[in-house]
Short mmCIF file of C-alpha atoms in Angstrom, two decimals:
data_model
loop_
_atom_site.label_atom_id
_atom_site.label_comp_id
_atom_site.label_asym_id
_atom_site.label_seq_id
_atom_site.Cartn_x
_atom_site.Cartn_y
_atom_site.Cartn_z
CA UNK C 1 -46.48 -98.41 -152.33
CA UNK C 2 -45.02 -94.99 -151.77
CA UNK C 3 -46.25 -92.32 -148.92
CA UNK C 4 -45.08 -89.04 -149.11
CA UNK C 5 -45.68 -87.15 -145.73
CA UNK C 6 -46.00 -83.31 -146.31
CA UNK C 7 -46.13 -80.49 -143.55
CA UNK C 8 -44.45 -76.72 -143.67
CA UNK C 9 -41.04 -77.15 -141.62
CA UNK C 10 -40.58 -81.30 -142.22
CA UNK C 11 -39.04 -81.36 -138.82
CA UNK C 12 -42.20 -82.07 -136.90
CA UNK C 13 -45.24 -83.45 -138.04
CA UNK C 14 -44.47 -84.92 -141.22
CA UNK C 15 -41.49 -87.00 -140.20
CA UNK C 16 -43.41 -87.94 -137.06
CA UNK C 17 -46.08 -89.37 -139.02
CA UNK C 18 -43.32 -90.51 -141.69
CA UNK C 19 -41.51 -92.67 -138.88
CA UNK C 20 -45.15 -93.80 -137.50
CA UNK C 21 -46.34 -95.21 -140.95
CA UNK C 22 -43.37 -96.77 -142.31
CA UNK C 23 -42.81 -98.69 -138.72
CA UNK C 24 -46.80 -99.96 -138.64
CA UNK C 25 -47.03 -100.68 -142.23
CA UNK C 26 -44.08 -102.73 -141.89
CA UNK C 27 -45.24 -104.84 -138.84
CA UNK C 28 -48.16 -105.51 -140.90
CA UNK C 29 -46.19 -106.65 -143.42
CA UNK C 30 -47.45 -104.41 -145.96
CA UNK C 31 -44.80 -103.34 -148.31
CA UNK C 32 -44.43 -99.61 -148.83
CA UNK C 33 -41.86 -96.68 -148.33
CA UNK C 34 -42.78 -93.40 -146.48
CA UNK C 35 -40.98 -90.31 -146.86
CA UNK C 36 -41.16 -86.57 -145.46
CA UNK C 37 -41.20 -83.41 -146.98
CA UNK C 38 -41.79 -79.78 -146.34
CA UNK C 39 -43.69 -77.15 -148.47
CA UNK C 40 -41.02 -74.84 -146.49
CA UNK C 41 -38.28 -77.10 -145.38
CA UNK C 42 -35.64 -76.70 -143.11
CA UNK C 43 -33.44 -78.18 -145.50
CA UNK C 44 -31.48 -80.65 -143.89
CA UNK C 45 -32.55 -80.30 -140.09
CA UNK C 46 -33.12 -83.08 -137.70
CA UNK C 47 -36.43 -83.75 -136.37
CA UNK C 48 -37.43 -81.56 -133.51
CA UNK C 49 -36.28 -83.14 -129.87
CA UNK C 50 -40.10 -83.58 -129.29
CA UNK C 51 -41.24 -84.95 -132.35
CA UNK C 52 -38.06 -87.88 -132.15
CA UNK C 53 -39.91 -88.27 -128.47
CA UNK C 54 -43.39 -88.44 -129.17
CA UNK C 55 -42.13 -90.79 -132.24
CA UNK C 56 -40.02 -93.04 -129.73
CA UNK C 57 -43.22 -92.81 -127.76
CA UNK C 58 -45.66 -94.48 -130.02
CA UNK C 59 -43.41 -97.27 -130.67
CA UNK C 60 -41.08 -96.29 -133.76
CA UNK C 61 -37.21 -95.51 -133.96
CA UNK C 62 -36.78 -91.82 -134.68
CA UNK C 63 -33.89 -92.54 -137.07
CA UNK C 64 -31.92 -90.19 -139.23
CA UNK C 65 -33.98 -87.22 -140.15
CA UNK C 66 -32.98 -84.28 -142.83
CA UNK C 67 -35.51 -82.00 -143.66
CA UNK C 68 -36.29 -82.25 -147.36
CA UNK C 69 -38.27 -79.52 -149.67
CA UNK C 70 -40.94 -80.78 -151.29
CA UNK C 71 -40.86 -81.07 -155.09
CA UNK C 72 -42.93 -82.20 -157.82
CA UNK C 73 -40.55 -85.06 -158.76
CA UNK C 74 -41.25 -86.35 -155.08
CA UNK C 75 -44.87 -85.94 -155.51
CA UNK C 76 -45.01 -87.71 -159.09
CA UNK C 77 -43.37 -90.11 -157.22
CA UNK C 78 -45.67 -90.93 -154.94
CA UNK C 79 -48.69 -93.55 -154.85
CA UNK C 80 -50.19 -91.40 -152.20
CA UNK C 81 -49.45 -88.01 -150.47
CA UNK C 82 -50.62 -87.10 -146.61
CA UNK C 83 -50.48 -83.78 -145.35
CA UNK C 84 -50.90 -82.22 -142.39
CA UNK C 85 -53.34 -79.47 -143.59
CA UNK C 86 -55.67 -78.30 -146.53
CA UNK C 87 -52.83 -75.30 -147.03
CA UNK C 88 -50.18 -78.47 -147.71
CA UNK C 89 -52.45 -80.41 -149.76
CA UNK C 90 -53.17 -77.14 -152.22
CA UNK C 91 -50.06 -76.75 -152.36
CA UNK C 92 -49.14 -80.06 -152.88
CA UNK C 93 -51.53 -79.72 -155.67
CA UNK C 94 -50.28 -76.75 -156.95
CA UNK C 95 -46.78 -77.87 -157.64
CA UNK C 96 -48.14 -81.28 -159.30
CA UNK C 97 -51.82 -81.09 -160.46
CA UNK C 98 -52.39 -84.39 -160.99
CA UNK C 99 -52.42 -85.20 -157.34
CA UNK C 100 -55.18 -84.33 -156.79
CA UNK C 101 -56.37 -87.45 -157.16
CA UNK C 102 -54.13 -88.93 -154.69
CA UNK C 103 -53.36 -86.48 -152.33
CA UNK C 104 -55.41 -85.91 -149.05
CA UNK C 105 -55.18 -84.29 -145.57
CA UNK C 106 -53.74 -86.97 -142.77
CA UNK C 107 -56.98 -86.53 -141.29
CA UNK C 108 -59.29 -86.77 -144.19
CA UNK C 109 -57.40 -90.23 -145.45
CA UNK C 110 -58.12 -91.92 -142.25
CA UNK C 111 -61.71 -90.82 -142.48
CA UNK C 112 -61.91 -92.24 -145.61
CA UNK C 113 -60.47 -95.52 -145.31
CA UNK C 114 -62.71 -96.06 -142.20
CA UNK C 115 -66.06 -95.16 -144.62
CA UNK C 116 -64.48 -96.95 -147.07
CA UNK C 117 -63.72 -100.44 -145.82
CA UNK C 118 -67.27 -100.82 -145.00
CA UNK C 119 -68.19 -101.01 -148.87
CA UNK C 120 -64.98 -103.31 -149.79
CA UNK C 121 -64.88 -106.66 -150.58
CA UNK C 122 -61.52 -107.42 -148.61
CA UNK C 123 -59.89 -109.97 -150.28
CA UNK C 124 -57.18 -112.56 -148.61
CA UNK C 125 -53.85 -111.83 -150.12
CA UNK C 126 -50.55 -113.58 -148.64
CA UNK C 127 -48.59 -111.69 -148.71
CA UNK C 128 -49.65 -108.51 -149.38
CA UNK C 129 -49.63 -107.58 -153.31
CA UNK C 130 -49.00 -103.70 -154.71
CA UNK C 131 -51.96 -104.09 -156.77
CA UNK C 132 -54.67 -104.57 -154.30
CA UNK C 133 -53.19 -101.70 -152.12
CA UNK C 134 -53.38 -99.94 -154.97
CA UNK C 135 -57.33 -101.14 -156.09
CA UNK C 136 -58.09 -100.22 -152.44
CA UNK C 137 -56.09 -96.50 -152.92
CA UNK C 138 -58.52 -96.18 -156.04
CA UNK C 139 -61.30 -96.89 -154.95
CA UNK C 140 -60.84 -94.37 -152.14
CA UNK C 141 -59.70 -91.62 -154.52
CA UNK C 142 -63.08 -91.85 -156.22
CA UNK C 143 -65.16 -91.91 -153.67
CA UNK C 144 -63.36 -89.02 -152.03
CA UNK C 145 -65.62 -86.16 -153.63
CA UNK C 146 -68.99 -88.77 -152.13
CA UNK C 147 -67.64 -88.43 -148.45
CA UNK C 148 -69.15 -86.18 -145.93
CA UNK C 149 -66.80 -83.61 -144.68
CA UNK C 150 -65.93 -83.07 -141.03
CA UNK C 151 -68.46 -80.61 -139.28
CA UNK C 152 -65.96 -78.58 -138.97
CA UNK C 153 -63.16 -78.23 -141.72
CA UNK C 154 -60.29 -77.67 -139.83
CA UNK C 155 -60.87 -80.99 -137.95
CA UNK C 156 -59.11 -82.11 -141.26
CA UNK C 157 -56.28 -79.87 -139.81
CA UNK C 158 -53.07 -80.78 -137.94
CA UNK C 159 -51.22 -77.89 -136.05
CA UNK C 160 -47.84 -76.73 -135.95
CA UNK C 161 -46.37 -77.59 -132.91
CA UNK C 162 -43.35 -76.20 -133.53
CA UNK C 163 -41.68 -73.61 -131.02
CA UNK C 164 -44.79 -74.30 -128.53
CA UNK C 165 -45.45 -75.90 -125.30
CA UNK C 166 -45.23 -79.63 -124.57
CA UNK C 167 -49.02 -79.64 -124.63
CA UNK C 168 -49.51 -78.97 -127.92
CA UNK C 169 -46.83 -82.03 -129.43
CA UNK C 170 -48.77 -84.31 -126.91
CA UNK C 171 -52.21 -83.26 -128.54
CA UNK C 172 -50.86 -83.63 -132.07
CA UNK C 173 -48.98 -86.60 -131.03
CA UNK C 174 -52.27 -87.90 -130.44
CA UNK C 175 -53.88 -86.91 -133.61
CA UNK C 176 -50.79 -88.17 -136.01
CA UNK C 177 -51.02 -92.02 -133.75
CA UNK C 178 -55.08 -91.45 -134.17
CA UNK C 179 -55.02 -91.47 -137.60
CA UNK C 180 -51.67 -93.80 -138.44
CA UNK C 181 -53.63 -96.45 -136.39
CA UNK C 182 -56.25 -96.20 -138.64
CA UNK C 183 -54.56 -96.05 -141.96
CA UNK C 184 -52.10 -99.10 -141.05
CA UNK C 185 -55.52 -101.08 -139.74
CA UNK C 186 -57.22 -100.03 -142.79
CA UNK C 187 -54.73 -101.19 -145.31
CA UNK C 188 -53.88 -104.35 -143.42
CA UNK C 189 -57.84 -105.67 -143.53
CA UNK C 190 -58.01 -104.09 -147.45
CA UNK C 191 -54.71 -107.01 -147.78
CA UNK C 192 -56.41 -109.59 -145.43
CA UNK C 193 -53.96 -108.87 -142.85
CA UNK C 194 -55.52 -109.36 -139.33
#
């Protein structure tokens, strides 16, 4: 399975919930690859000194990190796309229209999964097999339209913590581990992983 992780700068958010992802989904043992990307990259640039923090933080290694654009081969490339806002995920959208079947806020995804699960059959798969990820991804992408939406739509909304105070990275810190937690559970019980 491939996740691409989209926000504005890359540097931040995205590879924050990048390095979160790919370290949970591999302690699962579910197989997958998770990548970063920016809608306005800083081509080449490290993660932020905060973001490799709050990563180190919630228990993954903030390794090597380049900022990379965002394209529509990376896109068409991916089995799913998070993003850290509606703006990302239209423009995600935008540069490769058939994701919008498989791309969804950070946010939005973890709501899903959590309605979702509820209605699945969850099968017991050792180890855990690309296809019933993927029958699991499906089944959320058409079911997405049926879902209530948040009260409030920017709750589907991560902010830009970049350039602002150490308050701010904690509270998205928070929101990125919130909804990683519940991705990585979801896909380990949709793959009968306890």
């Amino acid at each position: 399975m491939n996740i691409l992780v989209v926000c504005t700068g890359n540097i931040c958010r995205s590879p924050l919930a990048e390095k979160l992802l790919q370290s949970r989904l591999t302690a699962a043992g579910i197989p997958a690859i998770v990548t970063s990307a920016g809608t306005r990259a800083m081509v080449n640039h490290p993660m932020t000194d905060e973001a490799a923090f709050l990563a180190t933080r919630y228990g993954a290694e903030p390794t090597l990190h380049a900022a990379q654009q965002l394209t529509a081969d990376r896109i068409a490339a991916a089995d799913i796309v998070l993003t850290a806002t509606r703006e990302h995920r239209g423009e995600v959208v935008s540069l490769h229209p058939r994701a919008n079947r498989y791309a969804y806020t950070l946010n939005q995804f973890a709501r899903l999964v959590t309605a979702k699960l509820s209605d699945v059959e969850l099968p017991v798969v050792e180890p855990a097999e690309t296809p019933t990820i993927n029958n699991f991804l499906a089944e959320i992408s058409t079911t997405k339209g049926l879902a209530l939406p948040p009260l409030d739509p920017n709750d589907d909304d991560i902010d830009d913590p970049y350039r602002r105070s150490a308050e701010v990275y904690d509270r998205v810190g928070v929101e990125i581990d919130k909804a990683v937690t519940t991705i990585t559970a979801a896909l380990s019980a949709a793959t009968g992983r306890p």
